Tab-separated table of C-alpha atoms and ligand atoms in Angstrom:
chain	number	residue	atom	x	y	z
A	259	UNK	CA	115.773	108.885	102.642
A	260	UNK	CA	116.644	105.589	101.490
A	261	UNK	CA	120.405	105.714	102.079
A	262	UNK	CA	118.809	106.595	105.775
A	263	UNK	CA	116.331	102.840	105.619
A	264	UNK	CA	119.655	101.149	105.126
A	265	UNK	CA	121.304	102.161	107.997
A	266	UNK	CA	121.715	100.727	111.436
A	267	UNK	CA	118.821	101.774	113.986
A	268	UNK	CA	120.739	102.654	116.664
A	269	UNK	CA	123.414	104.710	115.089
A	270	UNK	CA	120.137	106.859	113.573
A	271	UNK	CA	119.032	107.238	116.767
A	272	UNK	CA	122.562	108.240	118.558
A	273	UNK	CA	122.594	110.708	115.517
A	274	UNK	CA	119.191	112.311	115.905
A	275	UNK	CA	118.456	111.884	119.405
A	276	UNK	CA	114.629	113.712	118.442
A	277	UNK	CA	113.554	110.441	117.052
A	278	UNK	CA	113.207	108.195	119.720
A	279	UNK	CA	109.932	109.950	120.474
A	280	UNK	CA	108.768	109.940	116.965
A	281	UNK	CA	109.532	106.126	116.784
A	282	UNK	CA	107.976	105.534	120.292
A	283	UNK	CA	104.424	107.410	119.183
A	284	UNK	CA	104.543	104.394	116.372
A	285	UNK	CA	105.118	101.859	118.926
A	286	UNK	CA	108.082	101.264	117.930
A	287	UNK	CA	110.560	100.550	120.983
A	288	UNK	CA	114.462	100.509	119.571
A	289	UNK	CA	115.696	102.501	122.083
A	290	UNK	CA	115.252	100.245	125.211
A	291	UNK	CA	115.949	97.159	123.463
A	292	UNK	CA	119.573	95.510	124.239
A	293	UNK	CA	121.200	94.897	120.830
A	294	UNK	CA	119.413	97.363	118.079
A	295	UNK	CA	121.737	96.594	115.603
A	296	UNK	CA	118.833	96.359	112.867
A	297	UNK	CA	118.374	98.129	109.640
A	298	UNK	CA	116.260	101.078	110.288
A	299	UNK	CA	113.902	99.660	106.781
A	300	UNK	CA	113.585	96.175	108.610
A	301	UNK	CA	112.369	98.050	111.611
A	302	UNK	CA	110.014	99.857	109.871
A	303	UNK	CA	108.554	96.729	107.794
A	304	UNK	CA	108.088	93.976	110.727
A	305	UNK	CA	105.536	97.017	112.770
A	306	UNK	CA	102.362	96.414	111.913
A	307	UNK	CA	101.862	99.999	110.195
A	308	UNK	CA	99.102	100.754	107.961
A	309	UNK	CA	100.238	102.551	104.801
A	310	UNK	CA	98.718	105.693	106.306
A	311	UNK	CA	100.881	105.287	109.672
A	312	UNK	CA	104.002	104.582	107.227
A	313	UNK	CA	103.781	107.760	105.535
A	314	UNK	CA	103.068	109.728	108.787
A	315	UNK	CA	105.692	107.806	110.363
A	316	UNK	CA	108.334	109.057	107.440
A	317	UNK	CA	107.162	112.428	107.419
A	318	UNK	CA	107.914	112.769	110.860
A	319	UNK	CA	111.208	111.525	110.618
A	320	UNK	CA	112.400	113.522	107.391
A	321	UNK	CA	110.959	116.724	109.318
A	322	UNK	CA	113.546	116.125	112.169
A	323	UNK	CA	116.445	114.757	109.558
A	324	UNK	CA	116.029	116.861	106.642
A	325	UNK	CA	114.399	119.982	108.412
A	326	UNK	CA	112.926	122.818	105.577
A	327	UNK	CA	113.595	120.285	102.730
A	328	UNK	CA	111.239	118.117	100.570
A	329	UNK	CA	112.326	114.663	100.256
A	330	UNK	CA	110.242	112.074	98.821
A	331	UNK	CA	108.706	109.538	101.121
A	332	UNK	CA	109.660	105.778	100.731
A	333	UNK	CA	107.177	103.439	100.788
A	334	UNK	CA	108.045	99.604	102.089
A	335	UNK	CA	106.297	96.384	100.906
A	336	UNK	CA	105.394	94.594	103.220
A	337	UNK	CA	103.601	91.314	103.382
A	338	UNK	CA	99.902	92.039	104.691
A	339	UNK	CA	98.777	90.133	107.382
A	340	UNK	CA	94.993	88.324	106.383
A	341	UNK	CA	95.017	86.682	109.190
A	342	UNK	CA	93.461	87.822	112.594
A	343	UNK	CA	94.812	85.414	115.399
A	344	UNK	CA	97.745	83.604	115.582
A	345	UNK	CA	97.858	80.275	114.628
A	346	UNK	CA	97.740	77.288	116.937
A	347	UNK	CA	101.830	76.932	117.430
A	348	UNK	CA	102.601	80.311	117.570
A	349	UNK	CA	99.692	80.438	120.609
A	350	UNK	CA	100.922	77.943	122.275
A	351	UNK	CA	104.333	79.993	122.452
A	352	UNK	CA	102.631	82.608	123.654
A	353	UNK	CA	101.005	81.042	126.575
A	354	UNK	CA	104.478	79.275	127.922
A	355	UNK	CA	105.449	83.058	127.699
A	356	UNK	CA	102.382	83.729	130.414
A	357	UNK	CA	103.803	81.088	132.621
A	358	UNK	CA	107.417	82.560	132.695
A	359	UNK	CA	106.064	86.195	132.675
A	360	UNK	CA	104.267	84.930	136.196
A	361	UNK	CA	107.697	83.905	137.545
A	362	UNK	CA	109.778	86.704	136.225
A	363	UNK	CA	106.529	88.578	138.357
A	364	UNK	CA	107.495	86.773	141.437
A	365	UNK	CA	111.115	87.688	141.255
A	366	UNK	CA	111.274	90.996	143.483
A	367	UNK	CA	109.531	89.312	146.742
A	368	UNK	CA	112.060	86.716	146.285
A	369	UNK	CA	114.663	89.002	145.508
A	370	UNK	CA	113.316	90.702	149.038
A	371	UNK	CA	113.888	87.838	150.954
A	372	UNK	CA	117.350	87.653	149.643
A	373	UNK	CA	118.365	90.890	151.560
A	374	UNK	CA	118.780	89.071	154.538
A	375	UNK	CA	121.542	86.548	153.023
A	376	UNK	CA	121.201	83.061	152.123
A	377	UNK	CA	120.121	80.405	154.215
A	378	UNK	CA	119.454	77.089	153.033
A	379	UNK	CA	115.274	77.605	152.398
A	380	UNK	CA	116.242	80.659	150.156
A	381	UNK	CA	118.645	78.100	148.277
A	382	UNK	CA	116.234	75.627	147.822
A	383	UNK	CA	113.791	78.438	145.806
A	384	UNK	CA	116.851	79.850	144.182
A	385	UNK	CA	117.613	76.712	142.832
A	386	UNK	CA	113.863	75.761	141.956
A	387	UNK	CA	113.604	78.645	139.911
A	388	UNK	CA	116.876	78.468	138.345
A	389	UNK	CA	115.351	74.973	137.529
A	390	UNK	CA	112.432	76.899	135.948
A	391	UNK	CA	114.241	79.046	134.041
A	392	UNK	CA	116.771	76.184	132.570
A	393	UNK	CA	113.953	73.439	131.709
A	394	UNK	CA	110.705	75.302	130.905
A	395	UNK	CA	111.877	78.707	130.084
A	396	UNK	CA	115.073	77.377	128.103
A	397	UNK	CA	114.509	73.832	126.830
A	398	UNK	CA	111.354	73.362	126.207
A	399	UNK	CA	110.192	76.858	125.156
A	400	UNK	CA	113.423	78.100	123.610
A	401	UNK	CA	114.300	74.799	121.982
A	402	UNK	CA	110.460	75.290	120.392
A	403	UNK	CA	111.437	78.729	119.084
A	404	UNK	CA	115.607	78.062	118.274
A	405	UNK	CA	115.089	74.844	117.286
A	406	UNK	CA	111.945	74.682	115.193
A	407	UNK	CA	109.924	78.095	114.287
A	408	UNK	CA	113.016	80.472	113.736
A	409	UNK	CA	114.340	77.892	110.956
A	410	UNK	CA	111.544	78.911	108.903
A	411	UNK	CA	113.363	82.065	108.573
A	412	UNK	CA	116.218	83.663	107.748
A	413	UNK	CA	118.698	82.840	111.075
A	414	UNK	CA	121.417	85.136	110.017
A	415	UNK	CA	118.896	87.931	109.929
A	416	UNK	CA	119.737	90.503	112.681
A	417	UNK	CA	115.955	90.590	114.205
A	418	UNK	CA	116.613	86.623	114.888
A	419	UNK	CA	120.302	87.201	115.787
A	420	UNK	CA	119.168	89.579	118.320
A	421	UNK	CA	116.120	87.002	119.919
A	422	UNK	CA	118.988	84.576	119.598
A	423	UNK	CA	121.386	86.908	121.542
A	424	UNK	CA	119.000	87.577	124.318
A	425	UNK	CA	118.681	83.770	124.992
A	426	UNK	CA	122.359	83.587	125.423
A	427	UNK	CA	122.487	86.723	127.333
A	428	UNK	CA	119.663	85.328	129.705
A	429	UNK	CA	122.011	81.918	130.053
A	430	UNK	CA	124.640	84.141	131.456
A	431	UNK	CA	122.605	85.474	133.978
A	432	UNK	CA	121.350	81.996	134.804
A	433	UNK	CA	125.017	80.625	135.336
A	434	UNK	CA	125.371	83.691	137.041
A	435	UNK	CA	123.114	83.219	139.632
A	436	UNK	CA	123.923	79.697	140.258
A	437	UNK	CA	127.678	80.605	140.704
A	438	UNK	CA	126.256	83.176	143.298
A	439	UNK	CA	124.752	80.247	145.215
A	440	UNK	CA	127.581	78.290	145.233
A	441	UNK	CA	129.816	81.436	146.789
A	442	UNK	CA	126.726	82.191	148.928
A	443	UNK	CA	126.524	85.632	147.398
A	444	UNK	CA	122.899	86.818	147.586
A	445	UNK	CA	123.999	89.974	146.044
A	446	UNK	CA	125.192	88.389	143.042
A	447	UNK	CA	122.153	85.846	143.231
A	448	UNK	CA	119.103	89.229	143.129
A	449	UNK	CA	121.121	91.296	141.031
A	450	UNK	CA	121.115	88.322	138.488
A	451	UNK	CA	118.100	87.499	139.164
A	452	UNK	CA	116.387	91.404	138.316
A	453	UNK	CA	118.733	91.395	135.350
A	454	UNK	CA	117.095	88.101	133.913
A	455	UNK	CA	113.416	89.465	135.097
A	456	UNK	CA	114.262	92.653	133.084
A	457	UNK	CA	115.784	91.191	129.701
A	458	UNK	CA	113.104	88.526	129.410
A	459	UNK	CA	110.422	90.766	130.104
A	460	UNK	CA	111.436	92.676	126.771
A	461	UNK	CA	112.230	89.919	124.997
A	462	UNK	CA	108.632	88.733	125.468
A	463	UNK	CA	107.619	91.739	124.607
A	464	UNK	CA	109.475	91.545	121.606
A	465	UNK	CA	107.950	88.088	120.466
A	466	UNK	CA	104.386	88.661	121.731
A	467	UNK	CA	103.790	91.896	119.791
A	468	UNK	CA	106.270	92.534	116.780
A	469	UNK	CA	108.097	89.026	115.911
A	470	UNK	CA	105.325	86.702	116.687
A	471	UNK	CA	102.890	88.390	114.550
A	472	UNK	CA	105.103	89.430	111.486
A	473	UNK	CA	106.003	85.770	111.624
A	474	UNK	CA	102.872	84.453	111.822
A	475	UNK	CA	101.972	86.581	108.499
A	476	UNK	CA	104.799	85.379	106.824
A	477	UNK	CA	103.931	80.738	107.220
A	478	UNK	CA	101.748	79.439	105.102
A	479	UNK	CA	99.193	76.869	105.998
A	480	UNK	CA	101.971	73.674	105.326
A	481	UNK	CA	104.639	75.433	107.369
A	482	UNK	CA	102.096	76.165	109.834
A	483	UNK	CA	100.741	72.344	110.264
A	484	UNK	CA	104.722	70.905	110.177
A	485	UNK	CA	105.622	73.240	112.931
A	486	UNK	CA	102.482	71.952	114.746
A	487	UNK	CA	103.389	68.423	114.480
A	488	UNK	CA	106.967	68.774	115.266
A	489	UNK	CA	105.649	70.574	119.091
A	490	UNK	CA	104.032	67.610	119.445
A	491	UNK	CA	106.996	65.916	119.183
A	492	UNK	CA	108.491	68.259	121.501
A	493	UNK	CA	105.746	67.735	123.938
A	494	UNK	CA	106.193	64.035	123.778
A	495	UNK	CA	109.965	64.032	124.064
A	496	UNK	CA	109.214	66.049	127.532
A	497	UNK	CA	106.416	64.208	128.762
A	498	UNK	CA	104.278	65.397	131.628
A	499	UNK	CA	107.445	67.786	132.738
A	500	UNK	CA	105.896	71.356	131.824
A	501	UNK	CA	102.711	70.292	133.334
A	502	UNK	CA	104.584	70.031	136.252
A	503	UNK	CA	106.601	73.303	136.074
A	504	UNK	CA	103.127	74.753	135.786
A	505	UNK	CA	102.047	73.578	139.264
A	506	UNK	CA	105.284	74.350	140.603
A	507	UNK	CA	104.167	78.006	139.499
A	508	UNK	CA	101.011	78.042	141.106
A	509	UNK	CA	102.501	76.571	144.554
A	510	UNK	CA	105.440	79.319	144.335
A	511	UNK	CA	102.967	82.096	143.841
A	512	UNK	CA	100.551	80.739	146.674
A	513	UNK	CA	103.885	80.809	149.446
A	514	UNK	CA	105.262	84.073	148.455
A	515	UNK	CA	101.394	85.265	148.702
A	516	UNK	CA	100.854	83.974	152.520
A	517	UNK	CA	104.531	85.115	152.920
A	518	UNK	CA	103.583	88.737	152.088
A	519	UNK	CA	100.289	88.514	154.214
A	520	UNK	CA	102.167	87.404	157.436
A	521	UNK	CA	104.846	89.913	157.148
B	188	UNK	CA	60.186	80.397	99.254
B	189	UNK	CA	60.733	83.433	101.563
B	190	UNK	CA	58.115	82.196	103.419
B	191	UNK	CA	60.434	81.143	106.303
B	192	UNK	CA	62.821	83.791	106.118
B	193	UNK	CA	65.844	81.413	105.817
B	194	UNK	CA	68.399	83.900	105.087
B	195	UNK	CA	70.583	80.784	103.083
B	196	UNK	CA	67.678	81.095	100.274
B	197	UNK	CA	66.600	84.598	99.992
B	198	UNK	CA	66.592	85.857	96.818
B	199	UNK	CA	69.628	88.490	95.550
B	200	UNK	CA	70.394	90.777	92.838
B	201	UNK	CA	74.104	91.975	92.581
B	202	UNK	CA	74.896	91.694	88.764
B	203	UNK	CA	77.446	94.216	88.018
B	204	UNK	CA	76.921	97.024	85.618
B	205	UNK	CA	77.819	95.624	81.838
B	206	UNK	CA	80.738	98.346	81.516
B	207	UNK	CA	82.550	97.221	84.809
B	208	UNK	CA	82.554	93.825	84.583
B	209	UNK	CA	82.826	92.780	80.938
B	210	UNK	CA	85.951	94.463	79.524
B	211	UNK	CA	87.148	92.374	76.871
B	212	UNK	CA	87.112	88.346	77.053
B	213	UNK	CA	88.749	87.483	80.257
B	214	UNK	CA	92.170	85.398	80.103
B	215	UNK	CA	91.872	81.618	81.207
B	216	UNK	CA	93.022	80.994	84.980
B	217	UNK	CA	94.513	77.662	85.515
B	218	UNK	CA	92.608	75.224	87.185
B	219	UNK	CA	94.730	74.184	90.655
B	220	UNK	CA	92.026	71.160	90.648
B	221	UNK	CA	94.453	68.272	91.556
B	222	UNK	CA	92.019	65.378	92.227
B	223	UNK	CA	89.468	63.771	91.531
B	224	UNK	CA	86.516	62.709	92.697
B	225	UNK	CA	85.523	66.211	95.376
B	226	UNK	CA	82.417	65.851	96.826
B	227	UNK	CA	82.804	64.033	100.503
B	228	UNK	CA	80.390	61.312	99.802
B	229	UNK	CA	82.327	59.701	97.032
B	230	UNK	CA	86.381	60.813	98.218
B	231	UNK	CA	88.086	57.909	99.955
B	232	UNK	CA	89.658	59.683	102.887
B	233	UNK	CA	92.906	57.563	102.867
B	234	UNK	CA	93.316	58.821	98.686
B	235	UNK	CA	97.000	58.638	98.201
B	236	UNK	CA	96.462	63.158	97.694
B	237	UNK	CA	95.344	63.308	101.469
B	238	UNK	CA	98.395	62.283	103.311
B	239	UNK	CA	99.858	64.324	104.873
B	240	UNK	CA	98.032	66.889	102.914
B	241	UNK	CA	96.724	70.229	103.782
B	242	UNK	CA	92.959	69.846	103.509
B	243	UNK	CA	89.922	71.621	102.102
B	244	UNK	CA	86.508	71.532	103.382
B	245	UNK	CA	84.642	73.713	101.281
B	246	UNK	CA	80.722	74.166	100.953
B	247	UNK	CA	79.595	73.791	97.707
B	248	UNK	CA	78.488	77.355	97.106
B	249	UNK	CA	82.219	78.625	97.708
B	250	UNK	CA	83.661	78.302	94.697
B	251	UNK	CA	81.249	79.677	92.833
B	252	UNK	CA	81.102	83.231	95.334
B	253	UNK	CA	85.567	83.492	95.496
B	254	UNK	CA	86.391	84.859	92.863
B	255	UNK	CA	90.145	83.803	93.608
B	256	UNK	CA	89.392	80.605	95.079
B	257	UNK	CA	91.835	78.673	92.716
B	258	UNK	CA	95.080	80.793	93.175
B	259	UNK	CA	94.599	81.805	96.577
B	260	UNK	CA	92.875	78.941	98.210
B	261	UNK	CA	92.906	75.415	96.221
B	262	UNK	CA	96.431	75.752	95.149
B	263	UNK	CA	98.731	73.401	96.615
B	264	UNK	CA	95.606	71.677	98.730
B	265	UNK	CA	93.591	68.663	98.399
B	266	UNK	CA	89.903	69.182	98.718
B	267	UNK	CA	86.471	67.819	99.613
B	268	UNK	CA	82.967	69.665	99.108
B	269	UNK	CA	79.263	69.320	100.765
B	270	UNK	CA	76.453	71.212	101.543
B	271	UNK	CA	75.668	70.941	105.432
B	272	UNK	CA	72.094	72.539	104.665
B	273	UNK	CA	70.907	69.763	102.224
B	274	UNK	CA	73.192	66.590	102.278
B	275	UNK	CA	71.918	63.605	103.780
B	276	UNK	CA	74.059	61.065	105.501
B	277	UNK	CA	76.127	63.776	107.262
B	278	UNK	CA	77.246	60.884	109.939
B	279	UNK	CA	79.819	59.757	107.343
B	280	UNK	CA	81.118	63.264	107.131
B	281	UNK	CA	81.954	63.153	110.566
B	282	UNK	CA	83.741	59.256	110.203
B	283	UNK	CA	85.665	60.577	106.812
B	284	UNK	CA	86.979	64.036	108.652
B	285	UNK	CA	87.953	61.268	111.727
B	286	UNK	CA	89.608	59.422	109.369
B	287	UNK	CA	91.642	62.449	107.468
B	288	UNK	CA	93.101	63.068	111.218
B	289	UNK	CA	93.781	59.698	112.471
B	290	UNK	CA	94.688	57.607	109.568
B	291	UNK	CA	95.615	59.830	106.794
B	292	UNK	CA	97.628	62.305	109.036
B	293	UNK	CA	96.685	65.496	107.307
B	294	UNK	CA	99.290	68.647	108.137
B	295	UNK	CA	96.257	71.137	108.702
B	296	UNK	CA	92.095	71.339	107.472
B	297	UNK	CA	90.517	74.485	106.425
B	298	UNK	CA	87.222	74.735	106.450
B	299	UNK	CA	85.422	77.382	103.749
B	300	UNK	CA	82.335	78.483	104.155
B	301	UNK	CA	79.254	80.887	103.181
B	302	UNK	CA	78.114	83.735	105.593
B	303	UNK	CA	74.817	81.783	105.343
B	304	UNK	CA	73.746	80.575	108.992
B	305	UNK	CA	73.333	77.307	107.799
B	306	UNK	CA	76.709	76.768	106.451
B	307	UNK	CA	78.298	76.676	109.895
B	308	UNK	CA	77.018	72.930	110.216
B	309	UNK	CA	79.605	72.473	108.025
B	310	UNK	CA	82.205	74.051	110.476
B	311	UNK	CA	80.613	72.634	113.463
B	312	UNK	CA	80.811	68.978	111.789
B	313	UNK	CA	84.541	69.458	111.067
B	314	UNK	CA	85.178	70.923	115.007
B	315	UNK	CA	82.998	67.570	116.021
B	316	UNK	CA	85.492	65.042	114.142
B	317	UNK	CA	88.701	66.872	115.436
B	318	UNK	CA	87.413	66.832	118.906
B	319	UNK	CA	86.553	62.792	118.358
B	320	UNK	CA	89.817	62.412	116.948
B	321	UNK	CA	93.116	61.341	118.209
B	322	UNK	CA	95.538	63.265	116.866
B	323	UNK	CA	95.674	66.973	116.809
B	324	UNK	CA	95.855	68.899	113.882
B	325	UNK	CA	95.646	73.033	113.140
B	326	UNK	CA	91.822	74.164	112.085
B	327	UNK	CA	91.261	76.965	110.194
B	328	UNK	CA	87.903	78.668	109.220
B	329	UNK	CA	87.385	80.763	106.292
B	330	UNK	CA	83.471	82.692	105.977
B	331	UNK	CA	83.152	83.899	102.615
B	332	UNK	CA	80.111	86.669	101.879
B	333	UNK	CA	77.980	85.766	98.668
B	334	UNK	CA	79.637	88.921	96.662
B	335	UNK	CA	82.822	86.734	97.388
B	336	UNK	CA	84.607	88.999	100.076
B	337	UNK	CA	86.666	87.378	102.799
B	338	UNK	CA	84.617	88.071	106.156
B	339	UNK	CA	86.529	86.289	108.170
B	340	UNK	CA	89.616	83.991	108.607
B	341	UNK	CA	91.159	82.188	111.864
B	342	UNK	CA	92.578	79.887	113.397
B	343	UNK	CA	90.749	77.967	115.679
C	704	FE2	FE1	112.744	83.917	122.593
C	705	FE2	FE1	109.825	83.191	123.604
């Protein structure tokens, strides 16, 4: 069972189809997500499993692997989390992810609108949002996470290779969309569009409920206070800018609302 | 005493049975003490040991209930200790906290202490001097039970 913990996720998976339910019942999502190129153990270890769920979680996977035979169960360390909320940097990630999670919600009305081609209003959002994506989404939140928290760990780590992947893969889909503008492709522009609305929306997912909260077991109470300095500095270097991203949010959602109501 | 029902002074017996708790002469734990003096009244809040420095603000019962406050709370912090239920002066608590923030630019404070009702005065002093303060810097609250269990620990 332990040659099996050092493998890669996804080739387990290809291999024994049977325990993508197995993993989903713990919560644990490999299938859907875009790169999977983890080690099965470091899957296992950044869930928040309870020894009990560990050994439950093994059993069931040994039963569809090593069906009729008795193998003995692993059992991971893991680092136990004491602490019940995150703390105040990690939170503050969290709630920029609200904001972009209410764009990437507005992002099938627009993509609606786009069906009848391009005109020069539909531009105009395009490119506000493609502003929002680049300077909130990317700058100032990812340049928070790529810049400062994921240093505290180990970068070359495939869990952080992967969050670093999807930030270049949603880049792509950003210059993407922009080159669709410029063609006047609104095609290209909503099918980018949906494709950045999907990845982010797991990525998120990602952060908010596995990587954020292993992470936030693993800093200690200096790491914790640096990190939370050096966001101020971010904030400082960007001034009243995400303040005004966030209104831009609230406006955006307000038109596409009285858009819907008149149609 | 009990008169008034004050949970913080009702009286308690949890000695441990003799065979359970006194096996052998225990082995000496390392103080992780680094300062001197503790107790908020006397610190000076710009001591050379708190900049920068993550902070403790522990009531005075605390290290007597944690059994592992040394090694799993002091250790690598500077500290300061008072009783919120019967220190007087508690206005320069408030000023030496301010000062911690502002001048001394501590990394984070954590605040320790008893499940006693009382003892969040203690809490809501440190919350007053952040929220007068200019800077920003993490909080952290620790309630400790009098048999020494962790009850609860956040971030606030
Ligand atoms: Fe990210
Ligand atoms: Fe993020």
């Amino acid at each position: 069972m332990n040659e099996l913990l050092n493998r890669n996720i996804k080739e387990v998976i290809a291999e024994y189809p049977a325990l993508t339910a197995v993993l989903g019942k713990f919560n644990i999502g490999c299938v859907t997500c875009s790169a999977g190129n983890c080690l099965f153990r470091d899957i296992v270890t950044i869930h928040p499993l309870t020894p009990e769920q560990e050994r439950a979680l093994f059993t069931a996977v040994a039963q569809i692997i090593y069906p009729g035979r008795t193998v003995e169960l692993p059992h991971l360390t893991r680092k136990t989390a004491t602490r019940a909320g995150f703390a105040p940097p990690i939170r503050e990630l969290v709630g920029e992810h609200a904001w972009i999670k209410r764009v990437i919600t507005l992002l099938p009305a627009v993509n609606q609108t786009l069906a009848a081609g391009l005109d020069a209003a539909q531009k105009q959002r395009v490119s506000e949002i493609v502003d929002f994506i680049r300077n909130f989404a990317d700058r100032f939140h990812h340049a928070k996470e790529e810049d400062l928290l994921f240093k505290y760990f180990d970068e070359k780590s495939e869990l952080l290779a992967t969050m670093h992947r999807d930030h270049e893969t949603g880049r792509a889909h950003v210059r993407a969309v922009v080159a669709g503008v410029e063609q006047g492709d609104a095609a290209a522009v909503a099918e980018h569009l949906a494709a950045y609305g999907a990845l982010l929306t797991e990525h998120i997912r990602k952060e908010d409920e596995i990587l954020y909260p292993w992470m936030n077991a693993q800093l200690g109470d200096a790491q914790i206070g640096r990190l939370f300095a050096d966001f101020r500095a971010v904030d400082e270097r960007f001034g009243g800018a995400p303040a005004r991203y966030q209104t831009w949010v609230e406006q955006m959602e307000a038109s596409l609302n009285q858009q819907r109501s008149q149609s | 005493m009990n008169a008034c029902g004050c949970p913080g002074s009702q009286a308690m017996d949890f000695r441990k049975k003799a065979e359970g708790a006194a096996a052998g002469a225990p082995a000496a734990v390392a103080s992780e003490l680094g300062q001197w003096p503790i107790q908020l009244h006397l610190i000076n809040p710009m001591a050379p040991y708190f900049q920068n420095a993550d902070v403790l603000l522990t009531a005075d019962c605390v290290a007597y209930a944690l059994g592992g406050f040394h090694g799993s709370y002091l250790k690598g912090k500077s500290i300061a200790i008072a009783c919120p239920k019967l220190d007087e002066g508690q206005e320069a608590y408030v000023e030496k906290v301010k000062v911690w923030i502002d001048e001394a630019k501590i990394n984070t404070l954590t605040v320790i202490i008893m499940q006693v009702p009382c003892c969040r005065g203690l809490l809501a002093l440190a919350q007053e001097a952040a929220a007068q303060a200019k800077r920003k810097v993490p909080l952290k609250y620790v309630v400790v039970s009098l048999q020494g269990e962790i009850l609860e620990e956040n971030w606030l």
